[in-house]
Short mmCIF file of C-alpha atoms and ligand atoms in Angstrom, two decimals:
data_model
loop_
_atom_site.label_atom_id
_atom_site.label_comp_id
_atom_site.label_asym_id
_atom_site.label_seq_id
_atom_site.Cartn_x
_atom_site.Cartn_y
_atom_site.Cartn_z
CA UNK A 29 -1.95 -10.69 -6.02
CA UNK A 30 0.72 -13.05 -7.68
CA UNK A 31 1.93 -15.25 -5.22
CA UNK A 32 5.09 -17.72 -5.36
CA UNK A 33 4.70 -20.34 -2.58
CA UNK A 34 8.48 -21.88 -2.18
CA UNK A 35 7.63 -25.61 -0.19
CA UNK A 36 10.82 -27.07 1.83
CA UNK A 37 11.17 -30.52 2.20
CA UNK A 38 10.05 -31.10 5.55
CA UNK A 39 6.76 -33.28 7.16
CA UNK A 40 5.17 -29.75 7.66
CA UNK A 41 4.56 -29.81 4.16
CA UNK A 42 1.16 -31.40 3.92
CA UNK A 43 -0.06 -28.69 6.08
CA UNK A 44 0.99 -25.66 3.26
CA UNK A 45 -2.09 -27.76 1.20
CA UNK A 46 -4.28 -25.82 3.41
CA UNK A 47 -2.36 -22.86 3.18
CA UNK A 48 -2.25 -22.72 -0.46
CA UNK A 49 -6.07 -22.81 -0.13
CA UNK A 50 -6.57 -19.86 1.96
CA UNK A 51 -4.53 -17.78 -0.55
CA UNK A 52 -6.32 -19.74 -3.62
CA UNK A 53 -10.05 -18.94 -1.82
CA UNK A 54 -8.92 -15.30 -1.11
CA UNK A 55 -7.98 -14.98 -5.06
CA UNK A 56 -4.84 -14.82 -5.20
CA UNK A 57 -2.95 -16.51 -7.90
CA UNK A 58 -0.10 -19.18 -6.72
CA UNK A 59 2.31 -20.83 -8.12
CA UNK A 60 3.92 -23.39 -5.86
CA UNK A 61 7.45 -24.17 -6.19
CA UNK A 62 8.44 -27.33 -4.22
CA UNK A 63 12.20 -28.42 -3.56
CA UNK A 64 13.24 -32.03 -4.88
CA UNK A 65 12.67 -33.12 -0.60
CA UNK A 66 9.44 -31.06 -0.70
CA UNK A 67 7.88 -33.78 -3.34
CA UNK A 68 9.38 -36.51 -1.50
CA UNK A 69 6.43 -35.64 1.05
CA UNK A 70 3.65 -34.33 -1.48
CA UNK A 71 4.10 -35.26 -4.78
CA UNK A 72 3.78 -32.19 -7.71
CA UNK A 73 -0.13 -33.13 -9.13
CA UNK A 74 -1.27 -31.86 -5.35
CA UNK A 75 0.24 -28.62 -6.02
CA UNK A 76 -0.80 -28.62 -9.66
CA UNK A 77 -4.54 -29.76 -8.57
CA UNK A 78 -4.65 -26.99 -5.90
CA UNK A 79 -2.95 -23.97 -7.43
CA UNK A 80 -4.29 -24.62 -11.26
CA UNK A 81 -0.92 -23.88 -12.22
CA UNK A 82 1.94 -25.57 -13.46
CA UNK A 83 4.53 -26.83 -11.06
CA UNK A 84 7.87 -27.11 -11.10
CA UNK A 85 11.54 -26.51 -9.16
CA UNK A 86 13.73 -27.00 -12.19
CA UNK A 87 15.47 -24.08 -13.97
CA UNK A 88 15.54 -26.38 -17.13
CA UNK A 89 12.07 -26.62 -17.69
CA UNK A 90 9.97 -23.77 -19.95
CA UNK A 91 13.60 -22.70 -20.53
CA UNK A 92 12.25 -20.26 -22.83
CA UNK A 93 10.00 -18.52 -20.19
CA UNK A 94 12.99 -17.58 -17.83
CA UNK A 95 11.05 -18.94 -14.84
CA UNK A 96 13.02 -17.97 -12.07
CA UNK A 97 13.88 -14.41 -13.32
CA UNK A 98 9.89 -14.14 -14.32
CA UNK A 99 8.41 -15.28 -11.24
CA UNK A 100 11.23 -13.43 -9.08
CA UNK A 101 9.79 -10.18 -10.93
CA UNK A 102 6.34 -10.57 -10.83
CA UNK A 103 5.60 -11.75 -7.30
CA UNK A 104 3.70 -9.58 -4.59
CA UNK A 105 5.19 -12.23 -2.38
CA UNK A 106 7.58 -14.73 -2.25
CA UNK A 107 6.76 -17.06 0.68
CA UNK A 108 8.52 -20.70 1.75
CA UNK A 109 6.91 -22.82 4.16
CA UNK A 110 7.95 -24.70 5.90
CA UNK A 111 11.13 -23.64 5.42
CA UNK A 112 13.64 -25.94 6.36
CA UNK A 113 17.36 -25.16 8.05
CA UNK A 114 17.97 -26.46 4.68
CA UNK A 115 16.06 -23.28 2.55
CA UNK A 116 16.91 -21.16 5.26
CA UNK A 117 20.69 -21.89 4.84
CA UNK A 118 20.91 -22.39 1.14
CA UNK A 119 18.41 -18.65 1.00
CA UNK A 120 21.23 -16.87 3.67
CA UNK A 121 24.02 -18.05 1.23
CA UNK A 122 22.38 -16.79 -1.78
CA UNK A 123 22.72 -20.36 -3.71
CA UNK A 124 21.07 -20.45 -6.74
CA UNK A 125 20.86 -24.14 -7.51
CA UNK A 126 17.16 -24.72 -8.09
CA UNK A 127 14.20 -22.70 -9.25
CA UNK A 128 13.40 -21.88 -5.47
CA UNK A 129 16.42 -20.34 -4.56
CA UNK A 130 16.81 -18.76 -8.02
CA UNK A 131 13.96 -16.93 -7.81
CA UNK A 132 14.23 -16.03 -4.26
CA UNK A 133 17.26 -14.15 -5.82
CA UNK A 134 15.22 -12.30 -8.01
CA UNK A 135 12.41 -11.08 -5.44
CA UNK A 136 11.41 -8.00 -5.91
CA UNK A 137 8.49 -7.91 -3.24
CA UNK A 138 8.32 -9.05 -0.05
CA UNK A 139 10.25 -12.53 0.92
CA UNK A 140 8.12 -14.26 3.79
CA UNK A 141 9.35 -17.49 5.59
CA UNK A 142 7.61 -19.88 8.04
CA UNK A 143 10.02 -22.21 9.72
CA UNK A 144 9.84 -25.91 10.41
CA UNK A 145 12.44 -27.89 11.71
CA UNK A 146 13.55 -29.94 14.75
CA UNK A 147 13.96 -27.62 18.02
CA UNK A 148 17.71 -28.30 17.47
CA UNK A 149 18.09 -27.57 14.26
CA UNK A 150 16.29 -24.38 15.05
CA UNK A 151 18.21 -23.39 17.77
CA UNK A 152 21.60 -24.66 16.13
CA UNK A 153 24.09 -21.88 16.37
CA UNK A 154 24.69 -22.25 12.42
CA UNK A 155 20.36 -21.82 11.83
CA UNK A 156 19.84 -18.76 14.05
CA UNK A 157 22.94 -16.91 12.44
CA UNK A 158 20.83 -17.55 9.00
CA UNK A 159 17.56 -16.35 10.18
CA UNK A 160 19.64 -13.72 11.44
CA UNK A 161 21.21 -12.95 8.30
CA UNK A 162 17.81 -13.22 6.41
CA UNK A 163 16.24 -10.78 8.63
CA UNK A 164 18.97 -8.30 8.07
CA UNK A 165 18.35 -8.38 4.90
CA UNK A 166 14.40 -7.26 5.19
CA UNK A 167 13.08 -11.04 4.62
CA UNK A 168 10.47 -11.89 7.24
CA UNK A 169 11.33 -14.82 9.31
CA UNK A 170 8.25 -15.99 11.41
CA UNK A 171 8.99 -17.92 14.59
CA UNK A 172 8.37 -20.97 14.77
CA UNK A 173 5.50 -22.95 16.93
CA UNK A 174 6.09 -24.80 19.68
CA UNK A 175 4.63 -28.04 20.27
CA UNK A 176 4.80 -32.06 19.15
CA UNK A 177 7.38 -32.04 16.53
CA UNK A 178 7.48 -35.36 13.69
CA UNK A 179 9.03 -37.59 16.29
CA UNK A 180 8.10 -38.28 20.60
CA UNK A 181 10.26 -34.82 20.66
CA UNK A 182 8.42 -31.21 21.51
CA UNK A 183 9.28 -27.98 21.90
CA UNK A 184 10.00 -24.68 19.36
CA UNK A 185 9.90 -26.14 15.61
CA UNK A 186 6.08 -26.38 14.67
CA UNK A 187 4.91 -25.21 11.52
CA UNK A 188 2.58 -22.26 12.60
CA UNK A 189 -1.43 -23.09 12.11
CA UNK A 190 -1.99 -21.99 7.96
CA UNK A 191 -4.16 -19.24 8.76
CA UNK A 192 -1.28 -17.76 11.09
CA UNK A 193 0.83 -17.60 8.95
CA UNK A 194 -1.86 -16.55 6.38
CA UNK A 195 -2.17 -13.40 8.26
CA UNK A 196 1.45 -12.63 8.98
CA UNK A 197 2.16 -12.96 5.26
CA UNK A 198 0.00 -10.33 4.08
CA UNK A 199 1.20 -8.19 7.17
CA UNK A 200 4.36 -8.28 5.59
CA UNK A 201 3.04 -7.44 2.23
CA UNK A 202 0.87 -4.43 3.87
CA UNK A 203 4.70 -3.55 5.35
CA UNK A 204 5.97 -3.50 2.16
CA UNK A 205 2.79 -1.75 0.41
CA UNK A 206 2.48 1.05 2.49
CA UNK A 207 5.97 2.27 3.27
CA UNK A 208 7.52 3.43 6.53
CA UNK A 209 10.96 2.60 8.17
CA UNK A 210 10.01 0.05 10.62
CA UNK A 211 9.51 2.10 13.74
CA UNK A 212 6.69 0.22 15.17
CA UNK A 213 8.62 -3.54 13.89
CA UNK A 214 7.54 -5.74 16.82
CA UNK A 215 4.91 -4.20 18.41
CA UNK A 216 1.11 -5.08 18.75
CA UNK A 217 -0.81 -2.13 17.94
CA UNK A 218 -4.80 -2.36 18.97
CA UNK A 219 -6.64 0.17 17.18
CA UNK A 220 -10.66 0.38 17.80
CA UNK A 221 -12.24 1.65 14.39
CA UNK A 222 -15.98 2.77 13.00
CA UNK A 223 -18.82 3.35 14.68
CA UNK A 224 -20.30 1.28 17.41
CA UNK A 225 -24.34 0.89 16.99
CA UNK A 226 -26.59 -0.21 19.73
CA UNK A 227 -29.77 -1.90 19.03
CA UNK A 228 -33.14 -0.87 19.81
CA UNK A 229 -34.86 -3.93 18.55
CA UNK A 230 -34.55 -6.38 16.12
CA UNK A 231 -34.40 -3.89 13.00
CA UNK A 232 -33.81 -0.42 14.44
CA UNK A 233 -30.33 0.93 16.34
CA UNK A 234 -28.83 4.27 17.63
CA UNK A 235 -25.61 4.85 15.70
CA UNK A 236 -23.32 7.85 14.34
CA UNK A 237 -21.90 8.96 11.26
CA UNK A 238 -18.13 7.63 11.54
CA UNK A 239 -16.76 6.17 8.29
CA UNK A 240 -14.13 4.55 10.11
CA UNK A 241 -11.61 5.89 7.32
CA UNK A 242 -9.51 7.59 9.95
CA UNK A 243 -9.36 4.32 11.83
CA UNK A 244 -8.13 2.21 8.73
CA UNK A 245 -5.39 4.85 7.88
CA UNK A 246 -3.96 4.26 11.46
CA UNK A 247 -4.25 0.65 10.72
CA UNK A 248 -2.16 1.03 7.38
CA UNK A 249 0.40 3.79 9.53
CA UNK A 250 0.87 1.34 11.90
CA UNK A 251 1.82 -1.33 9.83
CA UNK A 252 3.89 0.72 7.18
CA UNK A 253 6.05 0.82 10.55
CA UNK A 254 6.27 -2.94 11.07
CA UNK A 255 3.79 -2.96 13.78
CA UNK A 256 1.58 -6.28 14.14
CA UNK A 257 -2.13 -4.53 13.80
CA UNK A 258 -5.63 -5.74 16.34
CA UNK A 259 -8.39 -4.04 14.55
CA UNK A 260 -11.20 -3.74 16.90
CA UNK A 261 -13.71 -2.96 14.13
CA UNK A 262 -16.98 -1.82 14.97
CA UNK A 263 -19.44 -0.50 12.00
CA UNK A 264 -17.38 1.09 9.18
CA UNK A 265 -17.84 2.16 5.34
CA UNK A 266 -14.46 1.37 4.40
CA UNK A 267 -12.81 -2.12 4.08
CA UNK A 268 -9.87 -2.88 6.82
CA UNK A 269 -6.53 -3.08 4.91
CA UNK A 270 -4.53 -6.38 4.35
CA UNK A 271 -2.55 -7.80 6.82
CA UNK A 272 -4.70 -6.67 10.31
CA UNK A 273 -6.40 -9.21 12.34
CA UNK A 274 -9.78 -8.15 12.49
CA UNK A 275 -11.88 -8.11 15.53
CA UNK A 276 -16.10 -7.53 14.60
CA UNK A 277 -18.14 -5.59 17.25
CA UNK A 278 -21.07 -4.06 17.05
CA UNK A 279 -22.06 -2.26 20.49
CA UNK A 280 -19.71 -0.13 22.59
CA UNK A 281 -20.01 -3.25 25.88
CA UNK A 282 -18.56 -5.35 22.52
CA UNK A 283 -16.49 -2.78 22.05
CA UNK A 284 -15.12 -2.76 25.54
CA UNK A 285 -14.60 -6.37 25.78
CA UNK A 286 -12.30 -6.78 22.56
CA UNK A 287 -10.34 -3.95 23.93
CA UNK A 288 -9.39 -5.22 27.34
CA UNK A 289 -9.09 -8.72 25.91
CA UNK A 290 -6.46 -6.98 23.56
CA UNK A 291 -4.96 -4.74 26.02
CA UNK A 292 -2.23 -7.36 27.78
CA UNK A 293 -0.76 -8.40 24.77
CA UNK A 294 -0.89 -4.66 23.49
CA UNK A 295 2.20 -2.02 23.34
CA UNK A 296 0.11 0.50 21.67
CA UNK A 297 -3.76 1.11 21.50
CA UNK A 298 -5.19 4.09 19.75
CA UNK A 299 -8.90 4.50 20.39
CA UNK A 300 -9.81 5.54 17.04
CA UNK A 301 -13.88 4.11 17.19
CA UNK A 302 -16.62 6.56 17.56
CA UNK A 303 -18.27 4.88 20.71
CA UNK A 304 -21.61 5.52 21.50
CA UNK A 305 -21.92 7.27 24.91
CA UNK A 306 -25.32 5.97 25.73
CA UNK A 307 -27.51 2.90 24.46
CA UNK A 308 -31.10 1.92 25.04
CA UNK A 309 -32.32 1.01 28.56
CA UNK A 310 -33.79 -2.06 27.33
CA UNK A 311 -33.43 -4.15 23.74
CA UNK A 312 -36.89 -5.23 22.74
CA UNK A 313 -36.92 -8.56 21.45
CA UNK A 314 -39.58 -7.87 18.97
CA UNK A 315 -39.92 -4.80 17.01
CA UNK A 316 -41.40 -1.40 18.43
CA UNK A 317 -45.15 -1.40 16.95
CA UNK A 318 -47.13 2.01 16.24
CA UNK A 319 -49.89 1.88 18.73
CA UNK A 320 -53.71 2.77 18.08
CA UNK A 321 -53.74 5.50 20.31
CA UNK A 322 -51.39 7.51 18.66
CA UNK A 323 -48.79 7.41 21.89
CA UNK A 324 -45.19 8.55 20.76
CA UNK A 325 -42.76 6.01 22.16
CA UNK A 326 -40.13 6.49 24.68
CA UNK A 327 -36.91 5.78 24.89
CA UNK A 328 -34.56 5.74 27.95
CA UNK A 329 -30.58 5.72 27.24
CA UNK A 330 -28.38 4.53 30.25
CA UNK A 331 -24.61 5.49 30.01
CA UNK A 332 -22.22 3.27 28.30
CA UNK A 333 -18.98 2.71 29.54
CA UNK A 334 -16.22 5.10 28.92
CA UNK A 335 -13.61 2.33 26.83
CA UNK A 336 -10.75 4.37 26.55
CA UNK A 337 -11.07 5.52 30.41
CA UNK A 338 -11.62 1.87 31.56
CA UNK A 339 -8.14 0.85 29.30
CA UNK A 340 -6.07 3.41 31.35
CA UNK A 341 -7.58 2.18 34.02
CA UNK A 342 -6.39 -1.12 33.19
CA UNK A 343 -3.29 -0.53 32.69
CA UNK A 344 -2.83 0.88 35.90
CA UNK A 345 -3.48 -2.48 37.55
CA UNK A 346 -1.27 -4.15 35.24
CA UNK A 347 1.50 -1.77 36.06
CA UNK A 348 0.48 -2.19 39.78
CA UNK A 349 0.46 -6.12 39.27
CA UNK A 350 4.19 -6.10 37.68
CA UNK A 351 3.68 -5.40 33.82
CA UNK A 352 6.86 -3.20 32.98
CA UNK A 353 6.89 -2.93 29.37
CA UNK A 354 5.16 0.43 27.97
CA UNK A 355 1.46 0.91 26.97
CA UNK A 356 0.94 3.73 24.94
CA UNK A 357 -2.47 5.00 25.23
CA UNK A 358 -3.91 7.64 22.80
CA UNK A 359 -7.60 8.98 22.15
CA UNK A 360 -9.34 11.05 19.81
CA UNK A 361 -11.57 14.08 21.01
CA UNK A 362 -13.89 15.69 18.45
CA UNK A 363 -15.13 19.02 19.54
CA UNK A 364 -16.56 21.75 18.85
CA UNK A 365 -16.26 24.90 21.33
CA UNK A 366 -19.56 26.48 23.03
CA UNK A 367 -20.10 29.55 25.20
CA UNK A 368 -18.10 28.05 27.92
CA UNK A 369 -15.35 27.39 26.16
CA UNK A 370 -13.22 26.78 22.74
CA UNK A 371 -12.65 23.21 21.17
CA UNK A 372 -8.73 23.25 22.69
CA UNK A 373 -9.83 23.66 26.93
CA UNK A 374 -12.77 21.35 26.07
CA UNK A 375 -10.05 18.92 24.92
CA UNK A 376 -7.55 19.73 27.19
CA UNK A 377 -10.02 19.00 29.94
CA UNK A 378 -11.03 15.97 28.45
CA UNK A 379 -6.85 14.68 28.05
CA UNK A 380 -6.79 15.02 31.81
CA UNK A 381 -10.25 13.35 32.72
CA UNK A 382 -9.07 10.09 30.04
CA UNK A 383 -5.32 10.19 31.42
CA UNK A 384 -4.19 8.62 28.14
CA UNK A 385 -0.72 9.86 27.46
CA UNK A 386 -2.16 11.78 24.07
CA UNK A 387 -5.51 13.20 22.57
CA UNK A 388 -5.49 13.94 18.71
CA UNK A 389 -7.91 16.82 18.30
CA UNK A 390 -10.75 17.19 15.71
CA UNK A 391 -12.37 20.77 15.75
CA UNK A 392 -15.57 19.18 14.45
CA UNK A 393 -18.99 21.51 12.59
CA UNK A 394 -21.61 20.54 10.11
CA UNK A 395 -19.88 18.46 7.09
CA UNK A 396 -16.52 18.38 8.80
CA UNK A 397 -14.16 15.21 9.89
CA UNK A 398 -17.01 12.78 9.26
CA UNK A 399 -16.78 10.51 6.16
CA UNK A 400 -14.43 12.99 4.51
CA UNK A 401 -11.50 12.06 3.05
CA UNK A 402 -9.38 14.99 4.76
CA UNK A 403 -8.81 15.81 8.06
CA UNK A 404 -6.58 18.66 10.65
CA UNK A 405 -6.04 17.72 13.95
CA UNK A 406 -3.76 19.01 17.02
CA UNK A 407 -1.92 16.67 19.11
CA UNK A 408 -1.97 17.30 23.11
CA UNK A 409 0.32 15.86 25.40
CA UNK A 410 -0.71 16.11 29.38
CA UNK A 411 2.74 18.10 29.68
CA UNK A 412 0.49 20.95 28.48
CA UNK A 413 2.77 21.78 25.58
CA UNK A 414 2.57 23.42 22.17
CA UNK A 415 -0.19 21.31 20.37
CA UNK A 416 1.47 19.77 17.35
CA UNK A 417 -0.68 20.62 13.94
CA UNK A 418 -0.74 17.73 11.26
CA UNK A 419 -3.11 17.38 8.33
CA UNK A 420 -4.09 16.36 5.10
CA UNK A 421 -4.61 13.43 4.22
CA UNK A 422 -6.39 11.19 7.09
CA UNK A 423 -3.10 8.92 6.03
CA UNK A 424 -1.42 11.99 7.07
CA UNK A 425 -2.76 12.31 10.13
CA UNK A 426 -2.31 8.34 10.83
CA UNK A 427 1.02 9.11 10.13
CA UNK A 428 1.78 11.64 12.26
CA UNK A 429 -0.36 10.09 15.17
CA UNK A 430 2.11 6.67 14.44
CA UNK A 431 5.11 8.82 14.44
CA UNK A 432 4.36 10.55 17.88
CA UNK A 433 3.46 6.87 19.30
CA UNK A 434 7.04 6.07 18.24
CA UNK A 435 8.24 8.56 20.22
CA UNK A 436 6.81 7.35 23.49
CA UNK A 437 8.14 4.02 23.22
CA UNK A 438 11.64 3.15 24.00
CA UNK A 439 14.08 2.13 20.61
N1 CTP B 26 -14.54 6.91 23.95
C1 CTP B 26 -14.58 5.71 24.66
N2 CTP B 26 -15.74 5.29 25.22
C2 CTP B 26 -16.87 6.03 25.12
C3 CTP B 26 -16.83 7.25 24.41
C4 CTP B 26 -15.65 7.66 23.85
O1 CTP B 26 -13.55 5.05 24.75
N3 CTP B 26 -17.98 5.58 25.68
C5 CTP B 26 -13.25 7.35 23.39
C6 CTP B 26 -13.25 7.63 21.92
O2 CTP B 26 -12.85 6.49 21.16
C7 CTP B 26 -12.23 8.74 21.80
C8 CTP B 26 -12.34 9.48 23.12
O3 CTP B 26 -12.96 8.55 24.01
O4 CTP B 26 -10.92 8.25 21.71
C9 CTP B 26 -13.11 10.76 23.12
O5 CTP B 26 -14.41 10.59 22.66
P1 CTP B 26 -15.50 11.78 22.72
O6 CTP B 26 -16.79 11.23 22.25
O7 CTP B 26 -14.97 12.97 22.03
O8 CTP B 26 -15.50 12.07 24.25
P2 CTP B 26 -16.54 11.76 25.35
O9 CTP B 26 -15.84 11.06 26.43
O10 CTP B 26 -17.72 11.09 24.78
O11 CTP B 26 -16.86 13.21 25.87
P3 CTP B 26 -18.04 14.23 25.51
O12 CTP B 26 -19.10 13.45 24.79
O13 CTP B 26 -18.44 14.70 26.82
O14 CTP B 26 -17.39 15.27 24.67
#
């Protein structure tokens, strides 16, 4: 994507070199625009060496090219970092005295800003009615770090670590991608993904046929609606959109770890991941060998731990230990019905074993729900009422599983 990267004039500055290289190693094409102050602290033929383009922060150069209204246009983001009270005020008053703030004018995309600044300049009366201002207006305003600031002084001000606000960026431009009104803005959303494999031995594992495409559509839901996304990804066929941080797991113990490492920090988690139920008694270290005598091998399975019981588990003792804001927990049940009874009192039973607060229902057969790109479910509440159809799509369905989510958390 087409990246402007607006540098304030602050000390922070040396460390947007690095960020400049994330986005240049991911591929995305930057042109830096430092203010007057910015160059003061790294001069232009760093940005020119590091972004292979041209820089600038005058409206009177390439007068021709109509910088500030072209870049404005074409960017998929417009970031500044740091940005300094100074951007921050001169960006809330809409000046349009350099190439910076002129094309911050003509955004079209996403406007993402990483403050720096002394912790009294940040919490300055006259700073946090900007930020406030900005925000109104739909730019995203990270907070700030805390830490050792330029001088002997500490506290809130510190550029956030490059890769931070790497990720936060394209959060924002996943926001502004996929939609939605911001109904999830400020919460942490852990979603567990794919398909967990267990290993047999070195070259051999037991694993299932989950795409993990339903997984990455509630990653993309979730933040369409603002949310901050924890992708607990296990195997998957699918790539994980822009903007999640990305956990890798393999097994379903993995599995369980990420998940209650995520969980205190978590508002929302939506057990998405096909976990394998059972894995092999015992991993050989060296792979199983076809013997002479023609034996078949055997395999024992021992039970693996049930993740999405353990989490409301969890939760419990959290609650029990003080934690008062809300945990929405939701699973996924894929059944089929068998003479003892149809998919919906197989899943209803399974809502109450679980006790998450929802269960969205797949009424699985031969060639359905798995790898397709389509998918109907029914969501059950433990109330026992009407099951709520949605469909489509499995974006659809990610929606609708997001937008019942939102309705168990408080505004
Ligand atoms: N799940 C889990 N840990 C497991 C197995 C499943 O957390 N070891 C989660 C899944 O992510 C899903 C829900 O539990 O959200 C239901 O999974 P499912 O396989 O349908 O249920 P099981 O508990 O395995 O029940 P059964 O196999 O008896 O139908």
């Amino acid at each position: 994507m087409r990246v402007v990267l607006g540098v304030g004039g602050g000390i922070a500055a040396y460390k947007v070199a690095s960020l400049l290289r994330l986005f240049t190693e991911a591929g995305h094409d930057v042109t830096v625009i430092p203010t007057d102050a910015a160059t003061r602290f790294v001069g232009t033929a760093t940005w020119e060496a590091l972004s292979g383009n041209p820089v600038s922060n005058s409206v009177w150069d390439d007068v021709d090219r109509v910088n500030h209204v072209r870049l404005g246009h074409e960017a998929d983001l417009i970031m500044v970092a740091p940005a300094t009270a100074d951007v921050l005020a001169r960006a809330a008053a809409g000046l349009a005295d350099d190439l910076l703030t002129g094309t911050l004018l003509m955004a079209r995309g996403p406007v993402f800003m990483a403050p720096a600044m002394h912790t009294e300049m940040w919490q300055h009366a006259a700073t946090r009615a900007n930020v406030e201002t900005l925000r109104s207006r739909g730019v995203t305003v990270m907070d700030p770090a805390s830490g050792r600031l330029t001088g002997a002084d500490s506290g809130p001000g510190r550029l956030p670590e490059p890769a931070d606000i790497f990720d936060a960026a394209l959060a924002a431009v996943a926001r502004a991608t996929h939609g939605g009104d911001g109904a999830l803005r400020g919460k942490r959303v852990t979603i567990s993904a794919g398909g967990t494999r267990e290993p047999l031995d070195p070259v051999r594992f037991l694993g299932n046929r989950s795409s993990g495409k339903q997984g990455m559509a509630l990653a993309e839901a979730a933040l369409a609606e603002g949310a901050e996304v924890t992708l607990v990804l296990a195997h998957a066929e699918v790539p994980a959109p822009r903007g999640c941080e990305v956990v890798r797991v393999e097994t379903a113990l993995e599995l369980r770890d990420a998940v209650l490492e995520a969980l205190p920090g978590t508002d929302v988690l939506i057990m998405a991941a096909a976990v394998a139920d059972f894995r092999p008694a015992e991993l050989m270290d060296t792979k199983i060998k076809k013997t002479d005598d023609g034996a078949d091998p055997v395999i024992t399975l021992v039970r693996n731990p049930d993740v999405l019981r353990e989490a409301v588990l969890a939760r419990q003792g959290m609650v029990e230990e003080g934690r008062s804001e809300p945990l929405v927990i939701a699973g996924f049940a894929a059944e089929t019905g068998d003479a003892t009874a149809d998919p919906l009192t197989h899943a209803r039973a399974k809502l109450e074993r679980k006790g998450c607060d929802f269960l969205v229902l797949n009424v699985v057969g031969t060639g359905l729900v798995f790898g397709q790109d389509t998918n109907e479910v029914l969501i059950l509440d433990p109330a026992g009422g009407e099951p709520v159809p949605a469909g489509g799509s499995k974006r659809a369905v990610a929606d609708a599983v997001v937008a019942h989510v939102a309705t168990l958390l408080p505004a």
